[in-house]
Amino acid sequence: MPSQPVQFGRYAPARRVIVHLSDTHLLAGNRLLGGRYDTAANLAATLAAVERTGVRPDAIVFTGDLTDLGEPEAYAVLRAEVEPFAARLGAPIVWVAGNHDERPALREGLFDAAPTHEPVTAVHDLGGLRLIALDSTVPGWHHGDLDDAQLAWLRETLAEPAPLGTILALHHPPLPSHIPFFDILELRHQDALATAIADTDVRAILAGHLHYVTAGTFAGVPVSVASATCYTMNLQRPPAEVNGMDAGQSFHLVHVYDDTITHAVVPVGEAETAEFFTPKWVEQMAALTPAERLDAFSRKR
């Protein structure tokens, strides 16, 4: 493939690319989650699928529930699996806390930091794109919230715009769910978050928690929820009967353009794939003029 990005249409190549994964739910000793889900194997399969894309992202974001019980050994296993993967891709890792995580063990296990109960927050500069990790966890509970101190910190951080804008990453999505169970576990006091991001450069919100892919808007900002790597929710059932299944795992490729951000859902499972478009085909098309490309490919035969 040509060394430089190729542009055939109106949009220039994305300014930044992010890999967005969520809800790994690892257990110490590689125990099966619920006696049925091999979360370690499913994570390994997901990371292998990311590598198959050939992408070299600007960041790899995990939006919470990194472990299922907050066990120190589970964080060690997660780190041992993900850090070499991230090094191969040459990308930093953004860890976000989820309701199944424990702040002290997460801080010590993933950041080599003091095992305190302080919220796990961070600001990452991805070459002008600001990514802010929020901590929507409430110790001892499964619902989400952002306390006054964290919201004040967020407002202060957003007071100065970033060159390419800001993306927020948190576990609990500020979106409705059609599944009754998730209403109990939603992010509370969402109006306070809406006020904090009003009239700022926040361009997108990344979240997890739901174990299924969904999207919407919050306070005028697009929200993208990644599915889980461990297991997903079987939405083929009526809402009150939705439960987990060991299928349909995926991750997102987030492409940041000047005027928009896209969130492509990438299935983890492999399938037989046609081989029409190839690096050689791209090289051949790149060597043609726009008129020649139109004649060679776009026109109906």
mmCIF file of C-alpha atoms in Angstrom:
data_model
loop_
_atom_site.group_PDB
_atom_site.id
_atom_site.type_symbol
_atom_site.label_atom_id
_atom_site.label_comp_id
_atom_site.label_asym_id
_atom_site.label_seq_id
_atom_site.Cartn_x
_atom_site.Cartn_y
_atom_site.Cartn_z
ATOM 1 C CA MET A 1 0.000 0.000 0.000
ATOM 2 C CA PRO A 2 1.257 3.523 -0.686
ATOM 3 C CA SER A 3 3.252 4.967 2.208
ATOM 4 C CA GLN A 4 1.060 8.077 2.286
ATOM 5 C CA PRO A 5 -2.720 7.991 2.944
ATOM 6 C CA VAL A 6 -4.754 7.887 -0.242
ATOM 7 C CA GLN A 7 -7.728 10.180 -0.784
ATOM 8 C CA PHE A 8 -10.174 9.230 -3.530
ATOM 9 C CA GLY A 9 -13.184 11.226 -2.295
ATOM 10 C CA ARG A 10 -13.924 14.561 -0.663
ATOM 11 C CA TYR A 11 -12.676 13.690 2.836
ATOM 12 C CA ALA A 12 -9.020 13.873 3.736
ATOM 13 C CA PRO A 13 -7.687 11.030 5.902
ATOM 14 C CA ALA A 14 -8.696 11.111 9.558
ATOM 15 C CA ARG A 15 -6.649 13.364 11.814
ATOM 16 C CA ARG A 16 -6.618 10.810 14.638
ATOM 17 C CA VAL A 17 -7.684 7.190 15.101
ATOM 18 C CA ILE A 18 -8.747 5.583 18.382
ATOM 19 C CA VAL A 19 -9.462 1.943 19.178
ATOM 20 C CA HIS A 20 -12.366 1.774 21.632
ATOM 21 C CA LEU A 21 -12.964 -1.418 23.627
ATOM 22 C CA SER A 22 -14.980 -2.059 26.754
ATOM 23 C CA ASP A 23 -15.990 -4.421 29.544
ATOM 24 C CA THR A 24 -13.274 -7.051 29.641
ATOM 25 C CA HIS A 25 -14.416 -8.357 33.081
ATOM 26 C CA LEU A 26 -11.286 -10.396 33.765
ATOM 27 C CA LEU A 27 -11.153 -12.721 36.768
ATOM 28 C CA ALA A 28 -8.140 -13.928 38.741
ATOM 29 C CA GLY A 29 -6.929 -17.376 37.770
ATOM 30 C CA ASN A 30 -8.709 -17.043 34.404
ATOM 31 C CA ARG A 31 -11.898 -18.342 36.023
ATOM 32 C CA LEU A 32 -14.956 -18.451 33.807
ATOM 33 C CA LEU A 33 -17.304 -15.535 34.351
ATOM 34 C CA GLY A 34 -20.613 -16.896 35.559
ATOM 35 C CA GLY A 35 -19.206 -20.355 34.952
ATOM 36 C CA ARG A 36 -19.581 -19.932 31.193
ATOM 37 C CA TYR A 37 -17.645 -16.987 29.694
ATOM 38 C CA ASP A 38 -13.898 -17.248 29.069
ATOM 39 C CA THR A 39 -13.186 -13.543 29.394
ATOM 40 C CA ALA A 40 -9.410 -13.944 28.983
ATOM 41 C CA ALA A 41 -9.772 -15.882 25.739
ATOM 42 C CA ASN A 42 -12.363 -13.420 24.447
ATOM 43 C CA LEU A 43 -10.051 -10.498 25.198
ATOM 44 C CA ALA A 44 -7.177 -12.210 23.401
ATOM 45 C CA ALA A 45 -9.429 -12.801 20.384
ATOM 46 C CA THR A 46 -10.456 -9.135 20.391
ATOM 47 C CA LEU A 47 -6.881 -7.875 20.521
ATOM 48 C CA ALA A 48 -5.949 -10.223 17.676
ATOM 49 C CA ALA A 49 -8.829 -8.789 15.639
ATOM 50 C CA VAL A 50 -7.594 -5.252 16.301
ATOM 51 C CA GLU A 51 -4.131 -6.203 15.047
ATOM 52 C CA ARG A 52 -5.617 -7.707 11.886
ATOM 53 C CA THR A 53 -6.961 -4.272 10.930
ATOM 54 C CA GLY A 54 -3.396 -3.036 10.494
ATOM 55 C CA VAL A 55 -4.360 0.228 12.207
ATOM 56 C CA ARG A 56 -1.785 2.157 14.191
ATOM 57 C CA PRO A 57 -4.055 4.123 16.520
ATOM 58 C CA ASP A 58 -3.304 7.268 18.443
ATOM 59 C CA ALA A 59 -4.787 5.659 21.571
ATOM 60 C CA ILE A 60 -6.422 2.466 22.804
ATOM 61 C CA VAL A 61 -9.326 3.238 25.133
ATOM 62 C CA PHE A 62 -10.907 0.710 27.518
ATOM 63 C CA THR A 63 -14.140 2.166 28.923
ATOM 64 C CA GLY A 64 -14.402 0.323 32.204
ATOM 65 C CA ASP A 65 -15.268 -2.933 33.926
ATOM 66 C CA LEU A 66 -11.702 -3.969 33.283
ATOM 67 C CA THR A 67 -12.096 -6.717 35.883
ATOM 68 C CA ASP A 68 -15.196 -8.350 37.256
ATOM 69 C CA LEU A 69 -14.357 -8.262 40.977
ATOM 70 C CA GLY A 70 -11.500 -5.780 41.213
ATOM 71 C CA GLU A 71 -8.967 -8.519 42.024
ATOM 72 C CA PRO A 72 -5.295 -7.441 41.954
ATOM 73 C CA GLU A 73 -4.326 -10.579 40.031
ATOM 74 C CA ALA A 74 -6.935 -9.805 37.365
ATOM 75 C CA TYR A 75 -5.430 -6.349 36.811
ATOM 76 C CA ALA A 76 -1.997 -7.956 36.525
ATOM 77 C CA VAL A 77 -3.300 -10.364 33.867
ATOM 78 C CA LEU A 78 -4.961 -7.500 31.985
ATOM 79 C CA ARG A 79 -1.799 -5.428 32.027
ATOM 80 C CA ALA A 80 0.368 -8.342 30.901
ATOM 81 C CA GLU A 81 -1.972 -8.963 27.963
ATOM 82 C CA VAL A 82 -2.614 -5.405 26.824
ATOM 83 C CA GLU A 83 0.686 -3.596 27.338
ATOM 84 C CA PRO A 84 2.698 -5.729 24.831
ATOM 85 C CA PHE A 85 -0.213 -5.405 22.387
ATOM 86 C CA ALA A 86 -0.211 -1.611 22.759
ATOM 87 C CA ALA A 87 3.572 -1.511 22.379
ATOM 88 C CA ARG A 88 3.313 -3.403 19.085
ATOM 89 C CA LEU A 89 0.798 -0.829 17.857
ATOM 90 C CA GLY A 90 2.822 2.060 19.256
ATOM 91 C CA ALA A 91 -0.192 3.511 21.077
ATOM 92 C CA PRO A 92 -0.871 4.691 24.625
ATOM 93 C CA ILE A 93 -3.515 2.947 26.721
ATOM 94 C CA VAL A 94 -6.363 4.866 28.324
ATOM 95 C CA TRP A 95 -7.834 2.944 31.269
ATOM 96 C CA VAL A 96 -11.307 3.999 32.457
ATOM 97 C CA ALA A 97 -12.834 2.697 35.689
ATOM 98 C CA GLY A 98 -16.149 0.810 35.655
ATOM 99 C CA ASN A 99 -18.616 -0.204 38.332
ATOM 100 C CA HIS A 100 -17.053 -3.688 38.622
ATOM 101 C CA ASP A 101 -13.605 -2.198 39.213
ATOM 102 C CA GLU A 102 -12.062 -1.261 42.551
ATOM 103 C CA ARG A 103 -10.196 2.037 42.543
ATOM 104 C CA PRO A 104 -7.335 1.072 44.917
ATOM 105 C CA ALA A 105 -6.494 -2.161 43.073
ATOM 106 C CA LEU A 106 -6.899 -0.490 39.676
ATOM 107 C CA ARG A 107 -4.593 2.390 40.609
ATOM 108 C CA GLU A 108 -1.925 0.091 41.986
ATOM 109 C CA GLY A 109 -2.250 -2.629 39.349
ATOM 110 C CA LEU A 110 -2.417 -0.511 36.187
ATOM 111 C CA PHE A 111 -0.715 2.763 37.126
ATOM 112 C CA ASP A 112 1.785 1.679 39.817
ATOM 113 C CA ALA A 113 0.142 4.411 41.896
ATOM 114 C CA ALA A 114 -0.889 4.604 45.522
ATOM 115 C CA PRO A 115 -3.981 2.418 46.138
ATOM 116 C CA THR A 116 -6.322 5.262 47.064
ATOM 117 C CA HIS A 117 -10.062 5.639 46.630
ATOM 118 C CA GLU A 118 -9.699 8.837 44.596
ATOM 119 C CA PRO A 119 -11.508 8.915 41.221
ATOM 120 C CA VAL A 120 -9.444 7.562 38.327
ATOM 121 C CA THR A 121 -9.277 10.525 35.951
ATOM 122 C CA ALA A 122 -6.757 11.682 33.373
ATOM 123 C CA VAL A 123 -6.186 14.049 30.465
ATOM 124 C CA HIS A 124 -4.403 12.739 27.368
ATOM 125 C CA ASP A 125 -3.058 14.945 24.578
ATOM 126 C CA LEU A 126 -3.245 12.929 21.355
ATOM 127 C CA GLY A 127 -1.450 15.375 19.118
ATOM 128 C CA GLY A 128 -3.924 18.171 19.704
ATOM 129 C CA LEU A 129 -6.944 15.952 20.308
ATOM 130 C CA ARG A 130 -7.757 16.021 24.023
ATOM 131 C CA LEU A 131 -9.124 12.833 25.544
ATOM 132 C CA ILE A 132 -10.471 13.116 29.097
ATOM 133 C CA ALA A 133 -11.033 9.970 31.154
ATOM 134 C CA LEU A 134 -13.774 10.421 33.736
ATOM 135 C CA ASP A 135 -14.627 8.138 36.649
ATOM 136 C CA SER A 136 -18.381 7.575 36.855
ATOM 137 C CA THR A 137 -18.085 4.789 39.431
ATOM 138 C CA VAL A 138 -19.696 4.989 42.869
ATOM 139 C CA PRO A 139 -17.718 2.785 45.288
ATOM 140 C CA GLY A 140 -19.910 -0.031 46.558
ATOM 141 C CA TRP A 141 -22.641 0.507 43.962
ATOM 142 C CA HIS A 142 -23.287 -0.331 40.306
ATOM 143 C CA HIS A 143 -25.023 2.872 39.176
ATOM 144 C CA GLY A 144 -22.959 5.808 37.950
ATOM 145 C CA ASP A 145 -22.446 9.395 39.097
ATOM 146 C CA LEU A 146 -19.972 12.278 38.898
ATOM 147 C CA ASP A 147 -19.445 14.205 42.121
ATOM 148 C CA ASP A 148 -19.148 17.984 42.388
ATOM 149 C CA ALA A 149 -15.358 17.908 42.658
ATOM 150 C CA GLN A 150 -14.944 15.898 39.464
ATOM 151 C CA LEU A 151 -17.398 18.107 37.587
ATOM 152 C CA ALA A 152 -15.534 21.208 38.751
ATOM 153 C CA TRP A 153 -12.267 19.676 37.540
ATOM 154 C CA LEU A 154 -13.916 18.878 34.204
ATOM 155 C CA ARG A 155 -15.177 22.443 33.779
ATOM 156 C CA GLU A 156 -11.741 23.820 34.594
ATOM 157 C CA THR A 157 -10.070 21.456 32.131
ATOM 158 C CA LEU A 158 -12.510 22.349 29.349
ATOM 159 C CA ALA A 159 -12.134 26.097 29.900
ATOM 160 C CA GLU A 160 -9.284 26.148 27.356
ATOM 161 C CA PRO A 161 -10.220 24.551 23.992
ATOM 162 C CA ALA A 162 -7.929 21.947 22.431
ATOM 163 C CA PRO A 163 -6.714 22.320 18.828
ATOM 164 C CA LEU A 164 -8.693 19.277 17.607
ATOM 165 C CA GLY A 165 -11.393 19.358 20.261
ATOM 166 C CA THR A 166 -12.139 17.005 23.143
ATOM 167 C CA ILE A 167 -13.462 13.473 23.546
ATOM 168 C CA LEU A 168 -14.787 12.283 26.913
ATOM 169 C CA ALA A 169 -14.475 8.643 27.977
ATOM 170 C CA LEU A 170 -16.474 7.212 30.880
ATOM 171 C CA HIS A 171 -18.105 3.918 31.780
ATOM 172 C CA HIS A 172 -21.784 4.781 32.280
ATOM 173 C CA PRO A 173 -23.299 6.239 29.091
ATOM 174 C CA PRO A 174 -25.570 9.282 29.454
ATOM 175 C CA LEU A 175 -28.174 7.605 27.269
ATOM 176 C CA PRO A 176 -31.457 5.772 27.815
ATOM 177 C CA SER A 177 -31.603 2.001 27.418
ATOM 178 C CA HIS A 178 -34.637 0.048 26.270
ATOM 179 C CA ILE A 179 -33.657 -2.745 28.676
ATOM 180 C CA PRO A 180 -35.362 -2.193 32.075
ATOM 181 C CA PHE A 181 -32.425 -3.673 34.022
ATOM 182 C CA PHE A 182 -30.064 -0.968 32.833
ATOM 183 C CA ASP A 183 -32.331 1.843 34.015
ATOM 184 C CA ILE A 184 -31.392 0.865 37.572
ATOM 185 C CA LEU A 185 -27.686 1.156 36.745
ATOM 186 C CA GLU A 186 -27.695 4.360 34.730
ATOM 187 C CA LEU A 187 -25.612 7.501 35.187
ATOM 188 C CA ARG A 188 -27.337 9.760 37.695
ATOM 189 C CA HIS A 189 -27.428 13.587 37.790
ATOM 190 C CA GLN A 190 -26.909 13.791 34.051
ATOM 191 C CA ASP A 191 -28.078 17.410 33.983
ATOM 192 C CA ALA A 192 -24.947 18.396 35.926
ATOM 193 C CA LEU A 193 -22.731 16.755 33.289
ATOM 194 C CA ALA A 194 -24.696 18.486 30.533
ATOM 195 C CA THR A 195 -24.092 21.841 32.208
ATOM 196 C CA ALA A 196 -20.374 21.106 32.599
ATOM 197 C CA ILE A 197 -19.864 20.423 28.882
ATOM 198 C CA ALA A 198 -22.201 23.127 27.547
ATOM 199 C CA ASP A 199 -20.501 25.551 25.139
ATOM 200 C CA THR A 200 -17.198 23.630 25.254
ATOM 201 C CA ASP A 201 -15.188 21.818 22.585
ATOM 202 C CA VAL A 202 -16.457 18.337 23.542
ATOM 203 C CA ARG A 203 -17.077 16.542 20.253
ATOM 204 C CA ALA A 204 -17.876 12.992 21.339
ATOM 205 C CA ILE A 205 -18.449 10.766 24.361
ATOM 206 C CA LEU A 206 -17.194 7.164 24.513
ATOM 207 C CA ALA A 207 -18.797 4.735 26.972
ATOM 208 C CA GLY A 208 -19.433 1.076 27.752
ATOM 209 C CA HIS A 209 -21.404 -0.641 30.545
ATOM 210 C CA LEU A 210 -24.326 -1.905 28.454
ATOM 211 C CA HIS A 211 -22.606 -4.863 26.729
ATOM 212 C CA TYR A 212 -24.230 -3.932 23.434
ATOM 213 C CA VAL A 213 -23.524 -1.329 20.779
ATOM 214 C CA THR A 214 -25.722 1.739 20.782
ATOM 215 C CA ALA A 215 -25.441 5.432 19.998
ATOM 216 C CA GLY A 216 -27.296 8.676 20.583
ATOM 217 C CA THR A 217 -26.787 12.287 21.563
ATOM 218 C CA PHE A 218 -26.410 13.903 24.972
ATOM 219 C CA ALA A 219 -26.618 17.660 25.359
ATOM 220 C CA GLY A 220 -26.057 17.865 21.610
ATOM 221 C CA VAL A 221 -22.906 15.707 21.755
ATOM 222 C CA PRO A 222 -22.744 12.310 19.969
ATOM 223 C CA VAL A 223 -22.409 9.347 22.343
ATOM 224 C CA SER A 224 -20.984 6.006 21.178
ATOM 225 C CA VAL A 225 -21.273 2.899 23.367
ATOM 226 C CA ALA A 226 -18.956 -0.001 22.596
ATOM 227 C CA SER A 227 -20.026 -3.577 23.195
ATOM 228 C CA ALA A 228 -18.166 -5.852 25.607
ATOM 229 C CA THR A 229 -15.243 -8.144 24.875
ATOM 230 C CA CYS A 230 -16.385 -10.644 27.552
ATOM 231 C CA TYR A 231 -19.999 -11.311 26.527
ATOM 232 C CA THR A 232 -22.766 -9.330 24.850
ATOM 233 C CA MET A 233 -26.494 -8.865 25.381
ATOM 234 C CA ASN A 234 -28.840 -10.879 23.176
ATOM 235 C CA LEU A 235 -31.131 -8.131 21.868
ATOM 236 C CA GLN A 236 -33.147 -10.635 19.839
ATOM 237 C CA ARG A 237 -35.189 -11.184 22.994
ATOM 238 C CA PRO A 238 -37.968 -8.977 24.412
ATOM 239 C CA PRO A 239 -36.505 -6.221 26.631
ATOM 240 C CA ALA A 240 -37.418 -7.888 29.947
ATOM 241 C CA GLU A 241 -35.836 -11.165 28.797
ATOM 242 C CA VAL A 242 -32.532 -9.836 27.444
ATOM 243 C CA ASN A 243 -29.558 -11.793 28.813
ATOM 244 C CA GLY A 244 -25.927 -12.404 27.985
ATOM 245 C CA MET A 245 -24.534 -14.544 25.175
ATOM 246 C CA ASP A 246 -21.032 -15.556 24.153
ATOM 247 C CA ALA A 247 -21.317 -14.090 20.659
ATOM 248 C CA GLY A 248 -21.300 -10.813 18.792
ATOM 249 C CA GLN A 249 -18.219 -9.324 20.463
ATOM 250 C CA SER A 250 -16.846 -6.230 18.734
ATOM 251 C CA PHE A 251 -14.783 -3.083 19.134
ATOM 252 C CA HIS A 252 -14.907 0.383 17.596
ATOM 253 C CA LEU A 253 -12.552 2.203 15.270
ATOM 254 C CA VAL A 254 -12.997 5.899 16.001
ATOM 255 C CA HIS A 255 -11.858 8.198 13.193
ATOM 256 C CA VAL A 256 -11.540 11.887 14.024
ATOM 257 C CA TYR A 257 -11.945 14.233 11.057
ATOM 258 C CA ASP A 258 -12.006 18.023 10.991
ATOM 259 C CA ASP A 259 -15.798 18.223 10.854
ATOM 260 C CA THR A 260 -17.022 14.864 12.136
ATOM 261 C CA ILE A 261 -16.121 11.756 14.108
ATOM 262 C CA THR A 262 -17.089 8.269 12.969
ATOM 263 C CA HIS A 263 -17.416 5.109 15.071
ATOM 264 C CA ALA A 264 -17.093 1.910 13.023
ATOM 265 C CA VAL A 265 -18.215 -1.319 14.711
ATOM 266 C CA VAL A 266 -15.718 -4.108 13.972
ATOM 267 C CA PRO A 267 -16.835 -7.710 14.651
ATOM 268 C CA VAL A 268 -14.304 -9.938 16.381
ATOM 269 C CA GLY A 269 -15.345 -13.172 14.660
ATOM 270 C CA GLU A 270 -13.587 -14.153 11.443
ATOM 271 C CA ALA A 271 -15.348 -15.213 8.262
ATOM 272 C CA GLU A 272 -14.380 -16.024 4.706
ATOM 273 C CA THR A 273 -13.742 -12.736 2.941
ATOM 274 C CA ALA A 274 -13.550 -11.825 -0.747
ATOM 275 C CA GLU A 275 -10.197 -10.561 -2.053
ATOM 276 C CA PHE A 276 -11.226 -7.981 -4.668
ATOM 277 C CA PHE A 277 -9.787 -4.860 -2.998
ATOM 278 C CA THR A 278 -6.082 -5.225 -2.320
ATOM 279 C CA PRO A 279 -3.044 -2.978 -1.702
ATOM 280 C CA LYS A 280 -2.152 -3.480 -5.369
ATOM 281 C CA TRP A 281 -5.632 -2.299 -6.422
ATOM 282 C CA VAL A 282 -5.242 0.826 -4.265
ATOM 283 C CA GLU A 283 -1.860 1.561 -5.858
ATOM 284 C CA GLN A 284 -3.337 1.187 -9.323
ATOM 285 C CA MET A 285 -6.246 3.500 -8.512
ATOM 286 C CA ALA A 286 -3.924 6.062 -6.925
ATOM 287 C CA ALA A 287 -1.878 6.215 -10.134
ATOM 288 C CA LEU A 288 -4.947 7.202 -12.208
ATOM 289 C CA THR A 289 -6.482 10.614 -12.657
ATOM 290 C CA PRO A 290 -9.927 11.185 -11.061
ATOM 291 C CA ALA A 291 -11.561 10.879 -14.495
ATOM 292 C CA GLU A 292 -9.740 7.617 -15.175
ATOM 293 C CA ARG A 293 -10.789 6.224 -11.769
ATOM 294 C CA LEU A 294 -14.381 7.168 -12.483
ATOM 295 C CA ASP A 295 -14.266 5.324 -15.779
ATOM 296 C CA ALA A 296 -12.427 2.322 -14.335
ATOM 297 C CA PHE A 297 -14.607 1.719 -11.324
ATOM 298 C CA SER A 298 -17.497 4.040 -10.576
ATOM 299 C CA ARG A 299 -19.479 3.881 -13.806
ATOM 300 C CA LYS A 300 -22.135 1.178 -14.047
ATOM 301 C CA ARG A 301 -21.375 -1.457 -16.630
#
